[in-house]
Short mmCIF file of N, CA and C in Angstrom, two decimals:
data_model
loop_
_atom_site.label_atom_id
_atom_site.label_comp_id
_atom_site.label_asym_id
_atom_site.label_seq_id
_atom_site.Cartn_x
_atom_site.Cartn_y
_atom_site.Cartn_z
N MET A 178 -0.87 62.65 121.95
CA MET A 178 0.17 63.66 122.34
C MET A 178 -0.02 65.08 122.47
N SER A 179 -0.05 66.03 123.38
CA SER A 179 -0.47 67.24 123.64
C SER A 179 0.87 68.04 123.17
N ASN A 180 0.42 69.27 122.52
CA ASN A 180 1.91 70.18 122.15
C ASN A 180 1.65 71.41 123.13
N LYS A 181 1.07 71.14 124.68
CA LYS A 181 1.00 72.20 125.62
C LYS A 181 1.64 71.59 126.68
N ILE A 182 2.25 72.63 127.31
CA ILE A 182 3.21 72.14 128.73
C ILE A 182 2.45 73.06 129.69
N GLU A 183 2.09 72.44 130.98
CA GLU A 183 1.72 73.05 132.21
C GLU A 183 2.82 73.43 132.97
N ILE A 184 2.75 74.81 133.39
CA ILE A 184 4.08 75.16 134.31
C ILE A 184 3.44 75.88 135.40
N LEU A 185 3.98 75.90 136.64
CA LEU A 185 3.67 76.64 137.81
C LEU A 185 4.68 77.78 138.19
N CYS A 186 3.95 78.93 138.04
CA CYS A 186 4.70 80.17 138.16
C CYS A 186 5.49 80.08 139.59
N PRO A 187 6.76 80.33 139.70
CA PRO A 187 7.18 80.40 141.13
C PRO A 187 6.98 81.60 141.88
N CYS A 188 6.68 82.61 141.12
CA CYS A 188 6.51 83.92 141.85
C CYS A 188 5.09 84.21 142.44
N CYS A 189 4.29 83.83 141.54
CA CYS A 189 2.63 84.11 141.94
C CYS A 189 1.85 82.77 141.94
N GLU A 190 2.65 81.55 141.70
CA GLU A 190 1.95 80.32 141.83
C GLU A 190 0.84 80.10 140.98
N ALA A 191 0.79 80.87 139.78
CA ALA A 191 -0.27 80.67 138.86
C ALA A 191 0.01 79.50 137.87
N LYS A 192 -1.07 78.60 137.51
CA LYS A 192 -0.80 77.72 136.51
C LYS A 192 -0.94 78.12 135.12
N LEU A 193 0.22 77.91 134.31
CA LEU A 193 0.19 78.51 133.02
C LEU A 193 0.36 77.32 131.95
N GLN A 194 -0.45 77.37 130.94
CA GLN A 194 -0.50 76.34 129.93
C GLN A 194 0.06 76.96 128.69
N VAL A 195 1.29 76.45 128.41
CA VAL A 195 2.11 77.15 127.13
C VAL A 195 2.06 76.32 125.93
N ASP A 196 1.99 76.97 124.94
CA ASP A 196 2.10 75.96 123.32
C ASP A 196 3.79 75.68 123.30
N GLN A 197 3.93 74.57 123.07
CA GLN A 197 5.23 74.28 122.70
C GLN A 197 5.97 74.97 121.71
N LYS A 198 5.30 75.03 120.70
CA LYS A 198 5.76 75.57 119.22
C LYS A 198 5.89 77.05 119.25
N THR A 199 4.86 77.69 119.82
CA THR A 199 5.30 79.30 119.96
C THR A 199 5.52 79.75 121.18
N GLY A 200 5.36 79.09 122.36
CA GLY A 200 5.98 79.46 123.35
C GLY A 200 5.22 80.56 124.18
N GLN A 201 3.64 80.95 123.61
CA GLN A 201 2.84 81.70 124.06
C GLN A 201 1.94 81.15 125.24
N VAL A 202 1.54 81.76 126.13
CA VAL A 202 0.35 81.42 127.11
C VAL A 202 -0.69 81.35 126.54
N VAL A 203 -1.22 80.06 126.66
CA VAL A 203 -2.55 79.68 126.14
C VAL A 203 -3.64 79.82 127.10
N TRP A 204 -3.31 79.37 128.37
CA TRP A 204 -4.40 79.47 129.22
C TRP A 204 -3.60 79.67 130.54
N LYS A 205 -4.31 80.51 131.73
CA LYS A 205 -3.65 80.82 133.01
C LYS A 205 -4.96 80.73 134.05
N GLU A 206 -4.31 80.30 135.24
CA GLU A 206 -5.23 79.72 136.09
C GLU A 206 -4.38 80.59 137.22
N GLU A 207 -5.19 81.67 137.92
CA GLU A 207 -4.29 82.31 138.71
C GLU A 207 -4.70 81.64 140.17
N LYS A 208 -3.88 81.52 141.41
CA LYS A 208 -3.99 80.98 142.65
C LYS A 208 -5.19 81.85 143.30
N LYS A 209 -5.99 81.19 143.91
CA LYS A 209 -6.99 81.91 144.60
C LYS A 209 -6.26 82.56 145.95
N LYS A 210 -6.58 83.86 146.04
CA LYS A 210 -6.00 84.46 147.34
C LYS A 210 -6.81 84.23 148.69
N PRO A 211 -6.52 83.69 149.46
CA PRO A 211 -7.55 83.75 150.90
C PRO A 211 -7.93 85.13 151.24
N VAL A 212 -9.33 85.26 151.47
CA VAL A 212 -9.86 86.42 151.88
C VAL A 212 -9.53 86.59 153.51
N GLY A 213 -9.00 87.62 153.70
CA GLY A 213 -8.82 87.98 155.01
C GLY A 213 -9.84 88.65 155.93
N ASN A 214 -9.84 88.93 157.00
CA ASN A 214 -10.89 89.66 157.80
C ASN A 214 -10.47 90.82 157.97
N LEU A 215 -11.51 91.86 158.37
CA LEU A 215 -11.35 93.34 158.39
C LEU A 215 -10.27 93.59 159.32
N SER A 216 -10.08 93.22 160.46
CA SER A 216 -9.21 93.54 161.29
C SER A 216 -7.58 92.99 160.70
N ASP A 217 -7.78 92.11 160.12
CA ASP A 217 -6.15 91.94 159.39
C ASP A 217 -5.95 93.04 158.25
N MET A 218 -6.92 93.42 157.59
CA MET A 218 -6.87 94.21 156.53
C MET A 218 -6.19 95.42 157.21
N VAL A 219 -6.93 96.15 158.22
CA VAL A 219 -6.80 97.22 159.04
C VAL A 219 -5.26 97.32 159.28
N LYS A 220 -4.90 96.04 159.92
CA LYS A 220 -3.74 95.84 160.36
C LYS A 220 -2.63 96.09 159.50
N ASP A 221 -2.79 95.67 158.36
CA ASP A 221 -1.95 95.46 157.05
C ASP A 221 -2.05 97.17 156.57
N LEU A 222 -2.99 97.74 156.71
CA LEU A 222 -2.96 99.10 156.16
C LEU A 222 -2.32 99.83 157.09
N ASP A 223 -2.43 99.77 158.35
CA ASP A 223 -1.56 100.66 159.30
C ASP A 223 -0.22 100.20 159.04
N ARG A 224 0.26 99.06 158.98
CA ARG A 224 1.66 98.80 158.56
C ARG A 224 2.08 99.37 157.42
N HIS A 225 1.40 99.41 156.29
CA HIS A 225 1.82 100.02 155.19
C HIS A 225 1.86 101.60 155.32
N ARG A 226 1.15 102.42 156.20
CA ARG A 226 1.11 103.69 156.46
C ARG A 226 2.29 104.05 157.13
N LYS A 227 2.86 103.00 158.31
CA LYS A 227 3.72 103.38 158.92
C LYS A 227 5.07 103.35 158.10
N GLU A 228 5.13 102.10 157.31
CA GLU A 228 6.38 102.03 156.40
C GLU A 228 6.48 103.27 155.47
N ALA A 229 5.20 103.63 154.80
CA ALA A 229 5.48 104.93 154.10
C ALA A 229 5.86 106.17 154.75
N GLU A 230 5.44 106.36 156.02
CA GLU A 230 5.88 107.51 156.90
C GLU A 230 7.37 107.49 157.22
N SER A 231 7.84 106.11 157.48
CA SER A 231 9.13 106.19 157.82
C SER A 231 10.11 106.28 156.58
N LEU A 232 9.66 105.84 155.66
CA LEU A 232 10.62 105.91 154.16
C LEU A 232 10.47 107.67 153.94
N PHE A 233 9.37 108.18 154.07
CA PHE A 233 9.29 109.71 153.74
C PHE A 233 10.28 110.42 154.67
N LYS A 234 10.07 110.13 156.00
CA LYS A 234 11.05 110.64 156.90
C LYS A 234 12.52 110.51 156.51
N LYS A 235 12.91 109.33 156.45
CA LYS A 235 14.25 109.00 155.72
C LYS A 235 14.47 109.72 154.71
N GLN A 236 13.78 109.80 153.59
CA GLN A 236 13.94 110.54 152.45
C GLN A 236 14.25 112.39 152.68
N ASN A 237 13.48 112.61 153.36
CA ASN A 237 13.54 113.94 153.96
C ASN A 237 14.81 114.40 154.66
N GLU A 238 15.30 113.60 155.47
CA GLU A 238 16.44 113.68 156.31
C GLU A 238 17.83 113.56 155.04
N ILE A 239 17.52 112.81 154.09
CA ILE A 239 18.55 112.62 153.17
C ILE A 239 18.41 113.96 152.46
N GLU A 240 17.47 114.38 152.02
CA GLU A 240 17.44 115.74 151.00
C GLU A 240 17.92 116.82 151.90
N LYS A 241 17.61 116.88 153.33
CA LYS A 241 18.42 117.97 153.98
C LYS A 241 19.88 117.77 154.03
N ASP A 242 20.22 116.55 154.40
CA ASP A 242 21.68 116.58 154.52
C ASP A 242 22.28 116.86 153.03
N ARG A 243 21.72 116.42 152.19
CA ARG A 243 22.18 116.63 150.61
C ARG A 243 22.26 118.02 150.43
N SER A 244 21.20 118.96 150.62
CA SER A 244 21.13 120.40 150.69
C SER A 244 22.21 121.14 151.42
N ARG A 245 22.45 120.37 152.78
CA ARG A 245 23.51 121.16 153.35
C ARG A 245 25.13 120.84 152.88
N LEU A 246 25.11 119.64 152.28
CA LEU A 246 26.44 119.39 151.75
C LEU A 246 26.67 120.31 150.39
N LEU A 247 25.45 120.34 149.67
CA LEU A 247 25.82 121.22 148.23
C LEU A 247 25.99 122.48 148.71
N ASP A 248 25.32 123.21 149.76
CA ASP A 248 25.82 124.53 150.33
C ASP A 248 27.19 124.67 150.67
N GLU A 249 27.82 123.75 151.47
CA GLU A 249 29.03 123.70 152.01
C GLU A 249 30.00 123.73 150.79
N LYS A 250 29.75 122.76 149.99
CA LYS A 250 30.67 122.74 148.53
C LYS A 250 30.67 124.15 147.82
N PHE A 251 29.52 124.89 147.42
CA PHE A 251 29.34 125.96 146.92
C PHE A 251 30.24 127.13 147.59
N LYS A 252 29.97 127.12 149.10
CA LYS A 252 30.56 128.24 149.66
C LYS A 252 32.22 127.69 149.81
N GLU A 253 32.78 126.43 149.50
CA GLU A 253 34.08 126.07 149.19
C GLU A 253 34.56 126.91 148.09
N ALA A 254 33.89 126.36 147.15
CA ALA A 254 34.37 126.61 146.01
C ALA A 254 34.45 128.16 145.68
N GLN A 255 33.50 129.01 146.32
CA GLN A 255 33.58 130.41 146.16
C GLN A 255 34.72 130.92 146.83
N LYS A 256 35.42 130.18 147.82
CA LYS A 256 36.64 130.95 148.45
C LYS A 256 37.46 130.46 147.62
N HIS A 257 37.64 129.61 146.70
CA HIS A 257 38.80 129.24 145.99
C HIS A 257 38.75 129.71 144.54
N VAL A 258 37.74 130.51 144.27
CA VAL A 258 37.51 131.18 142.91
C VAL A 258 38.65 132.15 142.93
N ASP A 259 39.36 132.16 141.63
CA ASP A 259 40.52 133.05 141.38
C ASP A 259 40.00 134.43 141.32
N LYS A 260 40.47 135.48 142.25
CA LYS A 260 40.22 136.78 142.26
C LYS A 260 40.81 137.85 141.05
N ASP A 261 41.49 137.12 139.95
CA ASP A 261 42.06 137.84 138.93
C ASP A 261 41.00 138.61 138.29
N SER A 262 41.19 139.99 137.93
CA SER A 262 40.10 140.75 137.20
C SER A 262 40.52 140.68 135.59
N SER A 263 41.60 139.89 135.39
CA SER A 263 41.81 139.90 133.89
C SER A 263 40.94 138.87 133.25
N LYS A 264 40.73 139.23 131.89
CA LYS A 264 39.48 138.25 131.25
C LYS A 264 40.39 137.18 130.60
N PRO A 265 39.93 135.93 130.78
CA PRO A 265 40.48 134.68 130.31
C PRO A 265 40.67 134.57 128.65
N LEU A 266 41.72 134.11 128.45
CA LEU A 266 42.22 133.93 127.21
C LEU A 266 41.01 132.82 126.42
N ARG A 267 40.85 133.29 125.16
CA ARG A 267 39.77 132.30 124.51
C ARG A 267 40.58 131.97 123.21
N ASP A 268 40.32 130.95 122.87
CA ASP A 268 40.90 130.24 121.44
C ASP A 268 41.21 131.56 120.37
N PHE A 269 40.06 132.07 120.09
CA PHE A 269 40.23 133.12 118.81
C PHE A 269 41.17 134.24 119.33
N ASP A 270 41.43 134.44 120.66
CA ASP A 270 42.35 135.60 121.18
C ASP A 270 43.82 135.44 120.80
N LEU A 271 44.11 133.94 120.51
CA LEU A 271 45.39 133.61 120.18
C LEU A 271 45.82 133.79 118.59
N ASP A 272 45.00 133.98 117.74
CA ASP A 272 45.16 134.17 116.36
C ASP A 272 45.76 135.47 116.00
#
């Protein structure tokens, strides 16, 4: 009777051999990845580059919009600032 369990990882499909008593991985065999041809690799690289560019453009637009909103909020807050020239009361002024 063996005290090791073989498990198939659901995310990477690797075969793991785990000790029942300690719960530690004793042995791991990773699934062999198929080697693609060069044209597939170039297409993947182009796809990743396009995704990165679109993500960058999206974040850039979000940042521009955020900057505009913050400027508007600041200008609005400046309009509502109390123009009173008297100094505000402090706790130790009340003593």
